Coordinates of C-alpha atoms in Angstrom, one line a residue:
M1 CA -9.1 22.3 17.1
P2 CA -12.4 22.8 14.8
V3 CA -10.3 22.4 11.6
L4 CA -8.3 18.9 10.9
I5 CA -6.1 18.2 7.8
V6 CA -6.2 14.5 6.7
A7 CA -3.8 13.9 4.3
G8 CA -2.5 10.8 2.6
D9 CA -2.2 8.2 -0.5
E10 CA -3.5 5.4 2.0
E11 CA -6.8 5.9 1.0
F12 CA -8.6 2.9 2.9
E13 CA -7.2 4.2 6.5
L14 CA -7.7 7.9 5.7
S15 CA -11.7 7.3 4.6
R16 CA -11.9 5.1 7.7
R17 CA -10.7 8.1 9.8
V18 CA -13.1 10.6 7.7
Q19 CA -16.4 8.1 8.5
D20 CA -15.5 7.8 12.0
L21 CA -15.4 11.6 12.7
R22 CA -18.6 11.7 11.0
A23 CA -20.2 9.5 13.3
T24 CA -18.5 10.7 16.6
L25 CA -19.3 14.7 15.3
V26 CA -22.6 14.7 13.8
D27 CA -25.8 13.9 15.3
S28 CA -27.4 11.2 13.3
N29 CA -31.0 13.0 13.7
W30 CA -29.8 16.0 12.2
A31 CA -27.1 15.1 10.0
S32 CA -29.5 16.2 6.8
V33 CA -28.7 20.1 7.7
N34 CA -25.7 20.0 10.2
F35 CA -23.3 17.9 7.8
L36 CA -21.9 19.3 4.3
R37 CA -19.9 17.7 2.1
L38 CA -18.3 20.2 -0.8
D39 CA -15.9 18.1 -3.3
N40 CA -12.9 19.7 -4.1
P41 CA -14.1 23.0 -4.4
P42 CA -12.4 26.4 -5.0
L43 CA -11.4 28.5 -2.3
Q44 CA -14.4 31.1 -2.3
E45 CA -16.7 28.5 -1.5
I46 CA -14.2 27.0 1.3
I47 CA -14.4 30.4 3.2
E48 CA -18.0 30.6 3.2
A49 CA -18.8 27.2 4.3
A50 CA -16.2 27.8 7.1
G51 CA -18.3 30.5 8.5
T52 CA -21.8 28.8 8.9
L53 CA -23.1 27.7 12.1
P54 CA -25.2 24.3 13.3
F55 CA -28.7 24.4 13.1
G56 CA -30.5 22.7 16.0
P57 CA -28.3 21.0 18.7
G58 CA -24.8 19.6 18.3
N59 CA -22.0 20.2 15.7
K60 CA -22.3 21.2 11.9
L61 CA -19.2 19.2 9.6
V62 CA -18.0 20.6 6.7
L63 CA -16.2 18.1 4.4
I64 CA -14.1 19.5 1.8
D65 CA -13.6 15.8 0.1
R66 CA -11.1 14.9 -2.2
C67 CA -9.1 18.3 -1.3
E68 CA -6.3 19.2 -3.4
L69 CA -5.6 22.7 -2.3
F70 CA -2.3 20.8 -0.2
T71 CA -1.1 19.1 -3.1
K72 CA 0.4 20.1 -6.2
K73 CA -2.3 18.0 -8.0
R74 CA -4.2 21.4 -7.5
S75 CA -6.6 22.8 -10.8
K76 CA -9.8 24.4 -9.4
S77 CA -10.2 28.6 -9.2
G78 CA -8.3 30.3 -6.4
D79 CA -5.2 27.2 -6.4
E80 CA -1.7 27.6 -7.5
G81 CA -1.7 24.7 -10.3
G82 CA -3.3 24.2 -14.5
K83 CA -2.6 28.2 -14.6
S84 CA -0.5 29.3 -17.4
E85 CA 2.8 31.8 -16.3
S86 CA 1.0 34.6 -17.8
E87 CA -2.4 34.3 -16.3
G88 CA -0.9 33.0 -12.7
K89 CA 0.7 36.7 -12.9
G90 CA -2.3 37.9 -14.2
K91 CA -4.5 36.2 -10.7
E92 CA -1.7 37.0 -8.4
K93 CA -3.1 39.5 -6.2
D94 CA -6.6 37.7 -5.8
R95 CA -4.8 34.3 -4.8
E96 CA -3.3 36.0 -2.3
R97 CA -6.3 37.7 -1.2
L98 CA -7.9 34.7 -1.1
L99 CA -5.4 32.9 1.0
D100 CA -6.0 35.9 3.4
D101 CA -9.4 34.8 3.6
L102 CA -9.0 31.6 3.8
E103 CA -6.6 31.9 7.1
K104 CA -9.0 34.4 8.7
S105 CA -11.9 32.1 7.9
L106 CA -10.2 29.0 9.6
A107 CA -9.1 30.8 12.5
S108 CA -12.6 31.9 13.3
V109 CA -14.3 28.6 13.0
A110 CA -17.0 28.6 15.2
A111 CA -16.4 25.9 18.4
N112 CA -19.1 23.5 17.3
T113 CA -18.4 24.0 13.8
Y114 CA -15.8 21.4 12.3
V115 CA -14.2 22.1 9.0
I116 CA -12.3 18.9 7.6
F117 CA -10.2 18.2 4.9
A118 CA -9.6 15.0 3.4
C119 CA -6.7 15.1 0.9
P120 CA -6.1 11.8 -1.1
F121 CA -2.9 12.9 -1.7
N122 CA 0.4 13.5 0.6
L123 CA 0.8 16.4 2.1
D124 CA 3.2 19.1 0.8
Q125 CA 4.4 21.7 3.2
T126 CA 5.9 24.0 0.7
L127 CA 2.5 25.1 -0.6
K128 CA 1.3 29.0 0.1
T129 CA -2.1 27.3 1.1
T130 CA -0.7 24.7 3.7
K131 CA 1.4 27.1 5.2
A132 CA -1.6 29.3 5.8
A133 CA -4.1 26.2 6.8
Q134 CA -1.8 24.5 8.8
K135 CA -1.7 27.6 11.3
H136 CA -5.1 27.1 12.1
A137 CA -5.3 23.2 11.6
K138 CA -4.8 19.7 13.1
I139 CA -2.7 17.6 10.8
E140 CA -2.9 13.7 10.5
K141 CA -0.9 12.0 8.1
F142 CA -2.2 9.0 5.7
E143 CA 0.7 7.9 4.0
K144 CA 1.0 4.5 2.2
E145 CA 3.6 2.6 3.8
K146 CA 6.3 1.6 1.7
F147 CA 6.0 -2.8 0.9
Y148 CA 7.9 -5.0 -1.2
V149 CA 6.8 -8.5 -1.7
G150 CA 8.5 -11.2 0.7
S151 CA 10.1 -8.6 2.9
P152 CA 8.9 -8.1 6.3
N153 CA 7.2 -4.7 7.7
G154 CA 6.8 -4.8 11.4
K155 CA 4.2 -1.4 10.8
L156 CA 2.3 -3.1 8.5
S157 CA 2.2 -6.7 10.7
S158 CA 1.3 -4.6 13.2
W159 CA -1.5 -2.9 11.6
C160 CA -3.2 -6.3 10.6
R161 CA -2.6 -7.5 14.5
T162 CA -4.9 -4.6 15.4
E163 CA -6.7 -5.1 12.7
A164 CA -7.9 -8.3 13.9
K165 CA -8.2 -6.9 17.3
R166 CA -10.9 -4.9 15.8
H167 CA -13.3 -8.4 15.5
G168 CA -12.0 -9.5 19.2
A169 CA -9.0 -12.1 17.5
T170 CA -5.9 -12.7 17.2
I171 CA -4.0 -13.3 13.9
E172 CA -1.2 -15.6 13.3
D173 CA 2.2 -14.3 11.3
Q174 CA 2.2 -16.5 8.8
A175 CA -1.4 -15.5 7.7
I176 CA -0.5 -11.9 8.1
T177 CA 2.5 -12.6 5.7
Y178 CA -0.1 -14.3 3.5
L179 CA -2.4 -11.6 3.3
L180 CA 0.5 -8.7 2.6
D181 CA 2.3 -10.2 0.2
G182 CA -1.0 -12.1 -1.6
T183 CA -2.8 -8.4 -1.7
E184 CA 0.5 -6.5 -2.3
A185 CA -0.2 -4.6 1.0
N186 CA -3.9 -3.0 0.2
L187 CA -5.2 -2.3 3.2
R188 CA -9.0 -2.5 2.2
Q189 CA -8.4 -5.7 1.0
I190 CA -7.2 -7.5 3.6
A191 CA -9.2 -5.6 6.3
A192 CA -12.0 -7.8 4.7
E193 CA -10.3 -10.9 4.9
I194 CA -9.4 -10.2 8.1
E195 CA -13.4 -9.4 9.2
K196 CA -14.4 -12.7 7.1
A197 CA -11.7 -14.6 8.6
A198 CA -12.6 -13.5 12.3
I199 CA -16.5 -14.7 11.5
H200 CA -15.0 -17.8 10.4
V201 CA -13.2 -18.7 13.6
L202 CA -16.3 -17.7 15.9
P203 CA -16.7 -19.0 18.1
G204 CA -13.3 -18.9 18.5
N205 CA -11.1 -16.0 18.5
H206 CA -7.7 -16.9 16.2
I207 CA -7.4 -16.5 12.6
T208 CA -4.6 -19.2 11.3
Y209 CA -3.0 -19.3 8.2
Q210 CA -5.2 -21.9 7.5
A211 CA -8.5 -20.2 7.9
V212 CA -6.9 -17.2 5.8
V213 CA -6.0 -19.4 3.0
Q214 CA -9.0 -21.5 2.8
L215 CA -11.4 -18.1 2.8
S216 CA -8.6 -16.1 0.8
P217 CA -9.8 -15.3 -3.3
Y218 CA -6.1 -15.6 -3.8
H219 CA -5.2 -18.6 -4.7
S220 CA -4.1 -17.6 -8.3
H221 CA -2.1 -14.7 -7.0
V222 CA 1.5 -13.8 -7.9
F223 CA 2.8 -16.1 -5.8
A224 CA 0.6 -19.1 -7.2
L225 CA 1.8 -17.9 -10.4
A226 CA 5.7 -18.2 -9.8
D227 CA 5.2 -21.3 -8.1
Y228 CA 4.4 -22.8 -11.6
W229 CA 6.7 -21.1 -13.4
L230 CA 9.4 -22.5 -10.7
S231 CA 8.3 -26.1 -11.0
G232 CA 8.2 -25.7 -14.6
K233 CA 4.7 -26.0 -15.5
G234 CA 4.2 -23.5 -18.2
K235 CA 0.8 -24.1 -19.1
E236 CA -0.1 -23.3 -16.1
A237 CA 1.7 -20.9 -15.2
L238 CA 0.0 -19.0 -18.4
A239 CA -3.3 -19.6 -17.1
S240 CA -2.7 -18.0 -13.7
A241 CA -1.5 -15.2 -15.6
E242 CA -4.5 -14.6 -17.5
E243 CA -6.5 -14.8 -14.4
L244 CA -4.4 -12.3 -12.8
L245 CA -4.2 -9.6 -15.8
T246 CA -8.1 -10.1 -15.5
R247 CA -8.0 -7.8 -12.4
Q248 CA -4.8 -6.0 -13.0
S249 CA -2.4 -4.6 -15.7
A250 CA 0.6 -6.7 -16.3
M251 CA 3.3 -4.3 -15.2
P252 CA 2.9 -5.1 -11.9
I253 CA 2.9 -8.4 -12.2
I254 CA 6.4 -8.5 -13.9
A255 CA 7.5 -5.9 -11.3
T256 CA 6.7 -8.3 -8.5
M257 CA 8.8 -11.0 -10.1
Q258 CA 11.6 -9.1 -10.5
T259 CA 11.5 -8.0 -6.8
M260 CA 11.3 -12.0 -6.2
I261 CA 13.8 -13.0 -8.5
S262 CA 16.1 -11.0 -7.3
K263 CA 15.7 -11.6 -3.6
W264 CA 16.3 -15.8 -4.7
I265 CA 19.2 -14.9 -6.4
L266 CA 20.5 -13.1 -3.1
M267 CA 19.3 -16.3 -0.8
K268 CA 20.9 -18.7 -3.4
S269 CA 24.1 -16.6 -3.3
L270 CA 24.0 -16.7 0.8
C271 CA 22.9 -20.5 0.6
E272 CA 26.1 -20.9 -1.9
K273 CA 28.7 -19.0 -0.1
F274 CA 27.8 -20.7 3.7
N275 CA 28.2 -24.2 2.3
H276 CA 31.4 -23.1 0.5
D277 CA 33.0 -21.8 3.7
L278 CA 32.5 -25.1 5.6
P279 CA 35.5 -27.2 6.4
T280 CA 36.3 -30.0 3.9
P281 CA 37.6 -32.7 5.1
P282 CA 40.2 -34.5 3.1
G283 CA 38.6 -36.6 0.4
V284 CA 35.0 -35.1 0.7
L285 CA 34.0 -33.3 -2.5
R286 CA 31.7 -31.2 -0.8
R287 CA 29.7 -30.5 2.0
E288 CA 26.3 -28.8 2.6
L289 CA 24.5 -27.6 5.9
P290 CA 21.3 -29.4 6.6
M291 CA 18.2 -27.1 5.5
N292 CA 16.9 -26.0 9.2
E293 CA 20.7 -24.4 9.3
L294 CA 20.6 -23.0 6.0
V295 CA 17.1 -21.3 7.0
R296 CA 18.8 -19.9 10.2
R297 CA 21.7 -18.4 8.6
V298 CA 20.1 -16.7 5.8
A299 CA 17.2 -15.8 7.8
G300 CA 19.8 -14.1 10.4
E301 CA 21.9 -12.5 7.0
L302 CA 18.4 -11.3 5.8
K303 CA 16.4 -10.4 9.2
A304 CA 13.6 -12.0 7.8
K305 CA 10.9 -14.7 9.6
E306 CA 12.4 -18.4 9.7
F307 CA 9.4 -19.6 7.7
M308 CA 9.2 -17.1 5.3
I309 CA 12.6 -18.4 4.2
E310 CA 12.1 -21.7 4.7
K311 CA 9.6 -21.5 2.2
D312 CA 11.1 -19.7 -0.4
L313 CA 14.6 -22.0 -0.2
K314 CA 11.9 -25.2 -0.7
R315 CA 10.9 -23.1 -3.6
I316 CA 13.8 -22.7 -5.3
S317 CA 16.3 -25.9 -4.3
K318 CA 16.0 -27.6 -7.5
I319 CA 16.9 -24.3 -9.6
P320 CA 20.6 -23.4 -10.2
L321 CA 21.4 -19.6 -9.6
E322 CA 22.9 -19.4 -13.1
R323 CA 19.3 -20.0 -14.5
L324 CA 17.6 -17.4 -11.5
I325 CA 20.4 -14.8 -12.7
E326 CA 19.5 -15.7 -16.9
K327 CA 15.9 -15.0 -16.3
R328 CA 16.1 -11.9 -14.1
L329 CA 18.1 -10.3 -17.1
D330 CA 15.5 -11.6 -19.6
L331 CA 12.9 -9.8 -17.6
T332 CA 14.8 -6.8 -17.7
R333 CA 15.0 -6.8 -21.3
L334 CA 11.4 -7.2 -21.9
E335 CA 10.8 -4.2 -19.4
N336 CA 13.0 -2.0 -20.8
S337 CA 11.3 -3.0 -24.2
I338 CA 7.6 -2.6 -23.1
K339 CA 9.4 0.9 -21.9
T340 CA 10.0 1.7 -25.3
G341 CA 6.7 0.5 -26.7
M342 CA 8.4 -2.5 -28.4
I343 CA 6.4 -5.0 -26.9
P344 CA 2.9 -5.0 -25.2
E345 CA 3.1 -5.7 -21.3
S346 CA 0.9 -8.7 -21.4
H347 CA 2.6 -10.2 -23.9
A348 CA 5.8 -9.7 -22.6
L349 CA 4.6 -11.4 -19.4
Q350 CA 3.6 -14.4 -21.1
V351 CA 6.6 -14.5 -23.1
F352 CA 8.6 -14.5 -20.2
L353 CA 6.6 -17.5 -18.9
A354 CA 6.8 -19.4 -21.4
G355 CA 10.8 -19.3 -22.2

């Protein structure tokens, strides 16, 4: 099918797909005349471009880049967004005519002309433009996978293994976890790190956790910040936060800390429950399970990998459950203060770490 809609908020995979299509469909010797890129054009321009033919041998590729036709973020002439109600009504007939023309033009695209709509937003299939186009187009979705720091994600882990395979390598599970957590599942950054690690381990072909840690620029990421905070190293925690703030705003850091603390509270609560449920012989005040047994039970309860659970349980081993609950409440109050404009987000993070 010569018409393709690639849509989704996973920008890296979408852009890689577009690059692959261009390399496959267009003869590089004729690319200057047979490749046309239009940046979110109005409907009339798309209709005209869809009717063009290749010059010389091979195919022609018309790329409608950063297309907003099939999402609610549309704004250009012929779209349905960004208009007042009266203006929208006044141009309704013109819009319907353009949609009819779009559908006809896509239905009659020449066999060696390819029209690709690259949409950096998730597809909205309720829109008239989407309904008109999808009758004659193949749709490929590239939606960002939901990811929560510290939680296993089979789909993203599989993606990392496939990415390593692109470079003729395999990769350890622990290395995958480190990259996913350290980049908050930023696939573009992970792909760059895997490529770098695959080259580093040559002539071998197995990417280890140690290799990734050695090469990765994320030593000062939020997990190092959390480690400093848990161990009471306030000065180091503040320095780590300052370094992180040069790369991103404070809110994602605060949100990640909130997620981590909530997870630690759950893990700590499970450990206390497992220990409390142990039968206690007469004269013994308290029994505790050994670390390896706690790891096994908590991992089973949370359906997580044991090495991840062991790492977190060691992190929080000396922190009372009550302290974690108190700090989560503090962080929640600070988040509310940020949202109401009472305190700047970077200052709120510093207050939390210093407290």
